[in-house]
């Protein structure tokens, strides 16, 4: 007999995802002989009924029972009153916001729970199948472009009509990681003229392979010195002067999607108010870095504002707007995580394993992650 896995309904407002879908619950029942206990209604917003779960072998039950499972699988951290009911033989896995909200980690440690944070899955190839952040990044990048296209008072594609020709929209995507590359691909498919920018010059090729241009920021220099270290200095200066150097590219864009992040740090400021002011009236900025403060100086995280006749959106949870596929992808990363650490029917802590050691936030009454320890 494998572990029991509990799936509570999510309680955060606007959260529409569910940690396990019926198909993934069935996979865990088959692969590791798990019993899956799902709170009635937990899959409702992702369009999975209680009957769907039962048809795939899961049991529908009360929140009380779900919270007693060996492994509690969540999308977002459980609220305090639920955490109070957990005890030391239990494992909790999900986006636990350990860096943004270290109090949650502190509380989970007090409860004696073994907590694994999906945000902390290391970027190594063996962990790719557990990389929930990347899976959600793609959804966010896609959705951000659709939102922008919907709000923009102009077409994305080039149109030739009897009433004349319409030029394609200019879309600039800043930060060409997982979300940014998906945003570029989506904007291209909609027919826009797309440019990508990233502080890592190595992504130029990836951006160009999607048919977009790559913005390379240059400093005006008098001589072409090639001394050792000079290139690095130049790069540092570019980084410092990014907002100013990016301004003409922003001004020429109808849509700017920003995704620039440095994990665990406030998002870098790339769009100054002066740059917004220079954009054509009606233009749209979608700031995917909003949860970390935003890449635009005017972003109001969680809200859409209009400034200088430009709409600036600061969405906090775009994947939840596509709950079916977001849940499907998330559930697969969750299942991969559970399967990886179940040995002889039990979920087993293994600090010799890079993935376990990297993701584990609390174990046996203590915060075990150094970074989070320093924040508490
Ligand atoms: P992220 O969300 O942390 O950052 C998004 C992008 O913003 C990154 O490309 C980053 O370089 C860029 N950025 C940061 N500061 C910037 C600034 N000041 N100006 C412009 N851009 C800035 O990163 P991500 O999207 O999660 O992933 C980044 C990279 O890691 C990607 O290339 C991805 O393919 C790779 N990755 C590898 C693995 C793995 O090997 N398992 C897993 C996930 C991602």
Tab-separated table of C-alpha atoms and ligand atoms in Angstrom:
chain	number	residue	atom	x	y	z
A	1	UNK	CA	0.000	0.000	0.000
A	2	UNK	CA	1.360	3.443	-0.970
A	3	UNK	CA	0.886	6.775	0.800
A	4	UNK	CA	-2.430	8.574	1.133
A	5	UNK	CA	-2.503	11.835	-0.798
A	6	UNK	CA	-4.907	14.634	0.126
A	7	UNK	CA	-6.104	17.312	-2.280
A	8	UNK	CA	-7.872	20.196	-0.508
A	9	UNK	CA	-9.858	22.813	-2.380
A	10	UNK	CA	-7.776	25.961	-2.852
A	11	UNK	CA	-8.888	28.877	-0.722
A	12	UNK	CA	-6.957	31.851	-2.122
A	13	UNK	CA	-9.206	34.285	-3.928
A	14	UNK	CA	-9.074	33.933	-7.725
A	15	UNK	CA	-7.217	30.619	-7.431
A	16	UNK	CA	-8.940	28.237	-9.810
A	17	UNK	CA	-6.323	25.506	-10.134
A	18	UNK	CA	-6.351	22.176	-8.328
A	19	UNK	CA	-3.207	20.301	-7.261
A	20	UNK	CA	-4.164	16.943	-8.817
A	21	UNK	CA	-6.442	16.265	-11.764
A	22	UNK	CA	-8.446	13.032	-12.030
A	23	UNK	CA	-6.061	11.558	-14.638
A	24	UNK	CA	-2.986	12.329	-12.553
A	25	UNK	CA	-4.682	10.965	-9.428
A	26	UNK	CA	-5.201	7.713	-11.335
A	27	UNK	CA	-1.535	7.681	-12.368
A	28	UNK	CA	-0.478	7.909	-8.704
A	29	UNK	CA	-2.919	5.184	-7.717
A	30	UNK	CA	-1.491	2.918	-10.407
A	31	UNK	CA	2.201	3.814	-10.175
A	32	UNK	CA	2.772	3.991	-6.427
A	33	UNK	CA	-0.383	2.367	-5.103
A	34	UNK	CA	-1.446	5.659	-3.501
A	35	UNK	CA	-4.911	6.362	-2.181
A	36	UNK	CA	-6.060	9.807	-3.298
A	37	UNK	CA	-8.514	11.775	-1.157
A	38	UNK	CA	-10.035	14.839	-2.764
A	39	UNK	CA	-12.126	17.462	-0.994
A	40	UNK	CA	-15.569	17.639	-2.546
A	41	UNK	CA	-15.613	20.450	-5.107
A	42	UNK	CA	-11.805	20.872	-5.207
A	43	UNK	CA	-11.684	20.472	-9.002
A	44	UNK	CA	-14.795	22.501	-9.752
A	45	UNK	CA	-13.101	25.605	-11.149
A	46	UNK	CA	-10.795	23.480	-13.309
A	47	UNK	CA	-13.899	21.703	-14.666
A	48	UNK	CA	-13.313	18.405	-12.871
A	49	UNK	CA	-16.362	17.110	-11.027
A	50	UNK	CA	-16.336	14.878	-7.962
A	51	UNK	CA	-17.653	12.124	-10.233
A	52	UNK	CA	-14.640	12.526	-12.556
A	53	UNK	CA	-12.289	11.951	-9.639
A	54	UNK	CA	-14.273	8.923	-8.477
A	55	UNK	CA	-14.277	7.471	-11.988
A	56	UNK	CA	-10.465	7.633	-11.887
A	57	UNK	CA	-10.244	5.849	-8.544
A	58	UNK	CA	-9.973	8.791	-6.130
A	59	UNK	CA	-12.173	9.174	-3.067
A	60	UNK	CA	-14.223	12.295	-2.482
A	61	UNK	CA	-14.230	13.304	1.131
A	62	UNK	CA	-14.297	16.167	3.661
A	63	UNK	CA	-11.583	18.795	4.098
A	64	UNK	CA	-10.922	17.355	7.578
A	65	UNK	CA	-10.007	13.977	6.168
A	66	UNK	CA	-7.986	15.390	3.268
A	67	UNK	CA	-5.848	17.319	5.751
A	68	UNK	CA	-4.929	14.082	7.532
A	69	UNK	CA	-3.317	12.462	4.473
A	70	UNK	CA	0.361	11.431	4.475
A	71	UNK	CA	1.020	13.893	1.653
A	72	UNK	CA	-1.101	17.027	1.279
A	73	UNK	CA	-0.823	18.351	-2.292
A	74	UNK	CA	-1.682	22.021	-2.724
A	75	UNK	CA	-1.304	24.739	-5.331
A	76	UNK	CA	-0.928	27.599	-2.832
A	77	UNK	CA	-0.035	27.418	0.862
A	78	UNK	CA	-2.814	26.326	3.198
A	79	UNK	CA	-4.376	29.047	5.351
A	80	UNK	CA	-3.327	29.216	8.987
A	81	UNK	CA	-6.348	27.419	10.417
A	82	UNK	CA	-5.607	24.426	8.153
A	83	UNK	CA	-1.879	24.443	8.922
A	84	UNK	CA	-2.825	24.272	12.606
A	85	UNK	CA	-4.332	20.856	11.970
A	86	UNK	CA	-1.230	19.305	10.397
A	87	UNK	CA	1.155	17.149	12.379
A	88	UNK	CA	4.691	15.828	12.277
A	89	UNK	CA	4.178	12.723	10.184
A	90	UNK	CA	2.791	14.695	7.262
A	91	UNK	CA	4.284	16.126	4.076
A	92	UNK	CA	2.982	19.253	2.334
A	93	UNK	CA	3.970	20.049	-1.249
A	94	UNK	CA	3.039	23.164	-3.218
A	95	UNK	CA	3.860	26.774	-4.011
A	96	UNK	CA	4.477	27.669	-0.374
A	97	UNK	CA	5.924	31.185	-0.969
A	98	UNK	CA	8.809	30.524	1.411
A	99	UNK	CA	10.812	33.530	0.219
A	100	UNK	CA	7.924	35.995	0.077
A	101	UNK	CA	6.150	34.806	3.203
A	102	UNK	CA	8.667	33.093	5.515
A	103	UNK	CA	6.098	33.126	8.337
A	104	UNK	CA	4.367	30.213	6.596
A	105	UNK	CA	7.594	28.198	6.757
A	106	UNK	CA	7.978	29.122	10.401
A	107	UNK	CA	4.483	27.863	11.158
A	108	UNK	CA	4.942	24.639	9.166
A	109	UNK	CA	8.145	23.977	11.112
A	110	UNK	CA	6.253	24.469	14.386
A	111	UNK	CA	3.724	21.901	13.230
A	112	UNK	CA	6.579	19.458	12.536
A	113	UNK	CA	5.550	19.056	8.922
A	114	UNK	CA	7.949	18.140	6.101
A	115	UNK	CA	7.267	20.908	3.571
A	116	UNK	CA	8.513	20.999	-0.017
A	117	UNK	CA	8.234	24.254	-1.951
A	118	UNK	CA	7.661	23.942	-5.680
A	119	UNK	CA	9.290	27.354	-6.177
A	120	UNK	CA	12.599	25.919	-5.051
A	121	UNK	CA	12.885	22.994	-7.489
A	122	UNK	CA	16.504	23.242	-8.689
A	123	UNK	CA	17.172	23.974	-12.366
A	124	UNK	CA	18.883	20.664	-13.124
A	125	UNK	CA	17.841	18.381	-15.956
A	126	UNK	CA	16.703	15.548	-13.639
A	127	UNK	CA	14.256	17.983	-12.015
A	128	UNK	CA	12.707	19.289	-15.212
A	129	UNK	CA	9.618	17.132	-14.869
A	130	UNK	CA	9.024	18.661	-11.420
A	131	UNK	CA	9.585	22.253	-12.530
A	132	UNK	CA	6.183	23.722	-11.798
A	133	UNK	CA	7.416	27.315	-12.118
A	134	UNK	CA	8.460	26.757	-15.732
A	135	UNK	CA	5.185	24.999	-16.516
A	136	UNK	CA	3.241	27.958	-15.119
A	137	UNK	CA	5.584	30.433	-16.824
A	138	UNK	CA	4.521	29.238	-20.264
A	139	UNK	CA	0.853	29.696	-19.413
A	140	UNK	CA	1.524	33.180	-18.060
A	141	UNK	CA	3.432	34.285	-21.154
A	142	UNK	CA	0.685	33.050	-23.460
A	143	UNK	CA	-2.120	34.599	-21.457
A	144	UNK	CA	-0.323	37.935	-21.069
A	145	UNK	CA	-0.209	38.385	-24.846
A	146	UNK	CA	-3.867	37.432	-25.262
A	147	UNK	CA	-4.805	39.969	-22.591
A	148	UNK	CA	-2.775	42.662	-24.345
A	149	UNK	CA	-4.261	41.817	-27.752
A	150	UNK	CA	-7.735	42.018	-26.267
A	151	UNK	CA	-7.174	45.440	-24.721
A	152	UNK	CA	-5.169	47.007	-27.552
A	153	UNK	CA	-7.348	49.298	-29.687
A	154	UNK	CA	-5.388	48.099	-32.738
A	155	UNK	CA	-4.849	44.913	-34.716
A	156	UNK	CA	-1.859	42.657	-34.062
A	157	UNK	CA	-1.388	41.415	-37.667
A	158	UNK	CA	-0.728	43.233	-40.911
A	159	UNK	CA	-4.050	43.590	-42.695
A	160	UNK	CA	-4.619	44.457	-46.294
A	161	UNK	CA	-8.231	45.401	-46.835
A	162	UNK	CA	-10.269	47.276	-49.398
A	163	UNK	CA	-10.284	50.136	-46.907
A	164	UNK	CA	-6.505	50.245	-46.852
A	165	UNK	CA	-3.558	48.583	-45.174
A	166	UNK	CA	-3.075	48.264	-41.437
A	167	UNK	CA	0.466	47.980	-40.114
A	168	UNK	CA	1.181	45.184	-37.634
A	169	UNK	CA	1.484	46.028	-33.946
A	170	UNK	CA	4.952	46.265	-32.412
A	171	UNK	CA	5.335	43.989	-29.407
A	172	UNK	CA	8.358	44.136	-27.113
A	173	UNK	CA	8.942	41.298	-24.660
A	174	UNK	CA	11.453	42.010	-21.910
A	175	UNK	CA	12.928	38.999	-20.144
A	176	UNK	CA	13.205	36.041	-22.507
A	177	UNK	CA	13.022	33.141	-20.063
A	178	UNK	CA	10.240	30.585	-20.098
A	179	UNK	CA	7.363	33.099	-19.885
A	180	UNK	CA	9.017	35.590	-22.220
A	181	UNK	CA	9.731	33.049	-24.951
A	182	UNK	CA	6.131	31.837	-24.822
A	183	UNK	CA	4.948	35.467	-25.023
A	184	UNK	CA	7.170	36.027	-28.066
A	185	UNK	CA	5.877	32.880	-29.775
A	186	UNK	CA	2.254	33.822	-29.057
A	187	UNK	CA	2.631	37.404	-30.295
A	188	UNK	CA	4.328	36.104	-33.452
A	189	UNK	CA	1.464	33.695	-34.102
A	190	UNK	CA	-0.964	36.597	-33.811
A	191	UNK	CA	0.987	38.393	-36.513
A	192	UNK	CA	2.680	41.166	-34.555
A	193	UNK	CA	6.156	42.524	-35.240
A	194	UNK	CA	7.983	41.178	-32.191
A	195	UNK	CA	11.235	42.027	-30.435
A	196	UNK	CA	12.715	40.337	-27.390
A	197	UNK	CA	15.194	41.616	-24.843
A	198	UNK	CA	17.083	39.925	-22.042
A	199	UNK	CA	20.073	40.761	-19.920
A	200	UNK	CA	21.524	37.358	-20.914
A	201	UNK	CA	22.923	37.781	-24.429
A	202	UNK	CA	22.886	33.958	-24.737
A	203	UNK	CA	19.126	33.965	-25.385
A	204	UNK	CA	19.512	36.007	-28.584
A	205	UNK	CA	19.511	32.850	-30.672
A	206	UNK	CA	16.376	31.470	-29.000
A	207	UNK	CA	14.546	34.758	-29.521
A	208	UNK	CA	15.586	34.932	-33.164
A	209	UNK	CA	14.636	31.307	-33.769
A	210	UNK	CA	11.051	32.325	-32.937
A	211	UNK	CA	11.168	34.905	-35.709
A	212	UNK	CA	11.553	37.893	-33.400
A	213	UNK	CA	14.252	40.533	-33.365
A	214	UNK	CA	16.645	40.786	-30.424
A	215	UNK	CA	17.245	44.132	-28.770
A	216	UNK	CA	20.928	44.632	-28.039
A	217	UNK	CA	21.627	47.628	-25.857
A	218	UNK	CA	24.765	49.563	-26.730
A	219	UNK	CA	26.669	52.239	-24.890
A	220	UNK	CA	28.338	54.929	-26.870
A	221	UNK	CA	32.052	54.444	-26.281
A	222	UNK	CA	34.938	56.436	-27.680
A	223	UNK	CA	37.352	53.585	-28.185
A	224	UNK	CA	37.069	49.891	-28.760
A	225	UNK	CA	39.162	48.667	-25.856
A	226	UNK	CA	39.382	44.927	-25.534
A	227	UNK	CA	41.113	44.716	-22.183
A	228	UNK	CA	40.198	41.815	-19.987
A	229	UNK	CA	37.262	42.671	-17.757
A	230	UNK	CA	36.173	45.523	-19.985
A	231	UNK	CA	33.278	43.569	-21.480
A	232	UNK	CA	32.079	42.722	-18.013
A	233	UNK	CA	32.237	46.365	-16.927
A	234	UNK	CA	30.344	47.351	-20.031
A	235	UNK	CA	27.668	44.790	-19.202
A	236	UNK	CA	27.371	46.155	-15.669
A	237	UNK	CA	26.989	49.699	-16.927
A	238	UNK	CA	24.355	48.591	-19.427
A	239	UNK	CA	22.452	46.908	-16.613
A	240	UNK	CA	22.542	50.071	-14.525
A	241	UNK	CA	21.377	52.229	-17.429
A	242	UNK	CA	18.772	49.739	-18.724
A	243	UNK	CA	15.672	51.920	-18.150
A	244	UNK	CA	17.206	54.810	-20.039
A	245	UNK	CA	18.622	52.653	-22.866
A	246	UNK	CA	15.365	50.753	-23.284
A	247	UNK	CA	13.215	53.876	-23.453
A	248	UNK	CA	13.282	54.339	-27.274
A	249	UNK	CA	12.340	50.667	-27.802
A	250	UNK	CA	9.468	50.969	-25.325
A	251	UNK	CA	8.259	54.205	-26.932
A	252	UNK	CA	8.085	52.487	-30.326
A	253	UNK	CA	5.996	49.556	-29.003
A	254	UNK	CA	2.229	49.163	-28.971
A	255	UNK	CA	2.502	46.371	-26.420
A	256	UNK	CA	5.217	45.649	-23.879
A	257	UNK	CA	5.166	42.374	-21.956
A	258	UNK	CA	7.696	42.239	-19.133
A	259	UNK	CA	8.852	39.070	-17.410
A	260	UNK	CA	12.275	40.062	-16.051
A	261	UNK	CA	12.942	38.468	-12.698
A	262	UNK	CA	15.810	37.517	-10.479
A	263	UNK	CA	14.540	34.743	-8.184
A	264	UNK	CA	13.973	35.891	-4.607
A	265	UNK	CA	14.729	39.552	-5.323
A	266	UNK	CA	12.567	42.561	-6.169
A	267	UNK	CA	12.000	42.741	-9.938
A	268	UNK	CA	14.413	45.051	-11.791
A	269	UNK	CA	12.886	48.370	-12.828
A	270	UNK	CA	13.022	48.591	-16.619
A	271	UNK	CA	10.178	50.956	-17.576
A	272	UNK	CA	10.303	54.442	-16.119
A	273	UNK	CA	7.320	56.758	-16.119
A	274	UNK	CA	9.013	58.826	-18.862
A	275	UNK	CA	9.000	55.763	-21.117
A	276	UNK	CA	5.271	55.155	-20.517
A	277	UNK	CA	4.631	58.797	-21.325
A	278	UNK	CA	6.320	58.367	-24.706
A	279	UNK	CA	4.189	55.378	-25.743
A	280	UNK	CA	1.346	55.981	-28.202
A	281	UNK	CA	-2.047	56.542	-26.520
A	282	UNK	CA	-3.951	53.271	-26.131
A	283	UNK	CA	-0.811	51.143	-25.793
A	284	UNK	CA	-0.695	48.297	-23.295
A	285	UNK	CA	1.889	47.034	-20.805
A	286	UNK	CA	1.446	43.636	-19.170
A	287	UNK	CA	3.857	43.304	-16.267
A	288	UNK	CA	4.322	39.645	-15.347
A	289	UNK	CA	6.897	40.620	-12.746
A	290	UNK	CA	4.080	42.264	-10.727
A	291	UNK	CA	4.218	39.654	-7.927
A	292	UNK	CA	7.817	40.798	-7.283
A	293	UNK	CA	6.967	44.499	-7.491
A	294	UNK	CA	6.919	44.822	-11.283
A	295	UNK	CA	9.308	45.852	-14.062
A	296	UNK	CA	7.400	49.087	-14.666
A	297	UNK	CA	7.622	51.954	-12.191
A	298	UNK	CA	3.847	52.516	-12.436
A	299	UNK	CA	2.707	48.901	-12.024
A	300	UNK	CA	0.180	48.356	-9.279
A	301	UNK	CA	0.472	44.621	-8.462
A	302	UNK	CA	-2.890	42.912	-8.799
A	303	UNK	CA	-4.545	45.843	-10.583
A	304	UNK	CA	-4.888	47.420	-14.011
A	305	UNK	CA	-4.282	51.139	-14.127
A	306	UNK	CA	-4.231	53.715	-16.891
A	307	UNK	CA	-1.467	56.306	-16.909
A	308	UNK	CA	-0.637	58.696	-19.765
A	309	UNK	CA	-3.384	56.898	-21.725
A	310	UNK	CA	-1.457	53.597	-21.487
A	311	UNK	CA	-3.023	50.586	-19.774
A	312	UNK	CA	-0.669	48.916	-17.317
A	313	UNK	CA	-1.698	45.499	-16.049
A	314	UNK	CA	-0.049	43.870	-13.073
A	315	UNK	CA	-1.599	40.393	-12.949
A	316	UNK	CA	-0.587	38.170	-10.042
A	317	UNK	CA	-1.840	34.789	-11.177
A	318	UNK	CA	-2.438	34.431	-14.919
A	319	UNK	CA	-2.128	30.613	-14.900
A	320	UNK	CA	-5.254	30.485	-12.722
A	321	UNK	CA	-7.153	32.046	-15.639
A	322	UNK	CA	-6.503	28.827	-17.578
A	323	UNK	CA	-7.294	26.414	-14.750
A	324	UNK	CA	-7.718	23.295	-16.850
A	325	UNK	CA	-4.314	23.180	-18.504
A	326	UNK	CA	-2.621	24.913	-15.580
A	327	UNK	CA	-3.923	22.173	-13.268
A	328	UNK	CA	-2.991	19.440	-15.722
A	329	UNK	CA	0.624	20.625	-15.998
A	330	UNK	CA	0.925	21.422	-12.305
A	331	UNK	CA	-0.507	18.035	-11.318
A	332	UNK	CA	2.101	16.285	-13.453
A	333	UNK	CA	4.947	18.143	-11.743
A	334	UNK	CA	3.350	17.293	-8.404
A	335	UNK	CA	3.063	13.594	-9.295
A	336	UNK	CA	6.686	13.521	-10.461
A	337	UNK	CA	7.740	14.998	-7.123
A	338	UNK	CA	5.724	12.510	-5.071
A	339	UNK	CA	6.861	9.525	-7.148
A	340	UNK	CA	10.503	10.554	-6.831
A	341	UNK	CA	10.501	10.311	-3.036
A	342	UNK	CA	8.183	7.402	-2.290
A	343	UNK	CA	10.159	4.367	-1.197
A	344	UNK	CA	8.521	1.139	-0.114
A	345	UNK	CA	5.147	2.829	0.099
A	346	UNK	CA	6.287	5.782	2.221
A	347	UNK	CA	7.283	9.320	1.358
A	348	UNK	CA	10.891	9.410	2.530
A	349	UNK	CA	13.074	12.441	3.258
A	350	UNK	CA	16.427	12.182	1.491
A	351	UNK	CA	18.778	15.085	2.070
A	352	UNK	CA	21.474	13.430	-0.071
A	353	UNK	CA	19.242	14.074	-3.052
A	354	UNK	CA	19.777	17.510	-4.679
A	355	UNK	CA	16.120	17.924	-5.503
A	356	UNK	CA	14.899	17.009	-2.039
A	357	UNK	CA	17.536	19.103	-0.280
A	358	UNK	CA	16.831	22.040	-2.602
A	359	UNK	CA	13.055	22.021	-2.197
A	360	UNK	CA	12.663	21.009	1.442
A	361	UNK	CA	11.796	24.021	3.581
A	362	UNK	CA	10.903	22.404	6.911
A	363	UNK	CA	11.578	18.981	8.431
A	364	UNK	CA	11.310	17.540	11.952
A	365	UNK	CA	10.349	20.841	13.546
A	366	UNK	CA	12.984	23.047	11.934
A	367	UNK	CA	13.436	25.268	8.904
A	368	UNK	CA	16.115	23.422	6.958
A	369	UNK	CA	16.647	25.855	4.092
A	370	UNK	CA	19.438	28.346	4.905
A	371	UNK	CA	18.028	31.180	2.823
A	372	UNK	CA	14.638	30.959	4.494
A	373	UNK	CA	16.204	30.519	7.922
A	374	UNK	CA	17.915	33.872	7.447
A	375	UNK	CA	14.597	35.517	6.540
A	376	UNK	CA	12.660	34.305	9.588
B	1	LIG	P1	13.062	33.998	-14.525
B	1	LIG	O1	11.583	33.942	-14.484
B	1	LIG	O2	13.806	34.003	-13.246
B	1	LIG	O3	13.519	35.303	-15.334
B	1	LIG	C1	12.942	35.622	-16.578
B	1	LIG	C2	13.958	36.235	-17.481
B	1	LIG	O4	14.272	37.563	-17.054
B	1	LIG	C3	15.291	35.495	-17.554
B	1	LIG	O5	15.557	35.120	-18.879
B	1	LIG	C4	16.310	36.527	-17.036
B	1	LIG	O6	17.554	36.439	-17.689
B	1	LIG	C5	15.607	37.821	-17.380
B	1	LIG	N1	16.097	38.990	-16.640
B	1	LIG	C6	16.459	39.084	-15.344
B	1	LIG	N2	16.851	40.336	-15.061
B	1	LIG	C7	16.732	41.065	-16.200
B	1	LIG	C8	16.961	42.410	-16.555
B	1	LIG	N3	17.408	43.289	-15.671
B	1	LIG	N4	16.717	42.777	-17.831
B	1	LIG	C9	16.271	41.888	-18.741
B	1	LIG	N5	16.011	40.612	-18.491
B	1	LIG	C10	16.254	40.198	-17.217
B	1	LIG	O7	13.677	32.857	-15.409
B	1	LIG	P2	12.980	31.590	-16.112
B	1	LIG	O8	12.172	32.033	-17.232
B	1	LIG	O9	12.284	30.780	-15.083
B	1	LIG	O10	14.247	30.783	-16.635
B	1	LIG	C11	15.426	31.398	-17.091
B	1	LIG	C12	16.235	30.424	-17.918
B	1	LIG	O11	16.508	29.208	-17.241
B	1	LIG	C13	15.560	30.060	-19.205
B	1	LIG	O12	16.470	30.211	-20.254
B	1	LIG	C14	15.195	28.635	-19.066
B	1	LIG	O13	15.249	27.916	-20.282
B	1	LIG	C15	16.193	28.126	-18.088
B	1	LIG	N6	15.605	27.034	-17.315
B	1	LIG	C16	16.292	25.864	-17.175
B	1	LIG	C17	15.720	24.813	-16.470
B	1	LIG	C18	16.427	23.501	-16.282
B	1	LIG	O14	17.499	23.325	-16.810
B	1	LIG	N7	15.847	22.572	-15.549
B	1	LIG	C19	14.473	24.950	-15.897
B	1	LIG	C20	13.793	26.156	-16.063
B	1	LIG	C21	14.383	27.191	-16.773
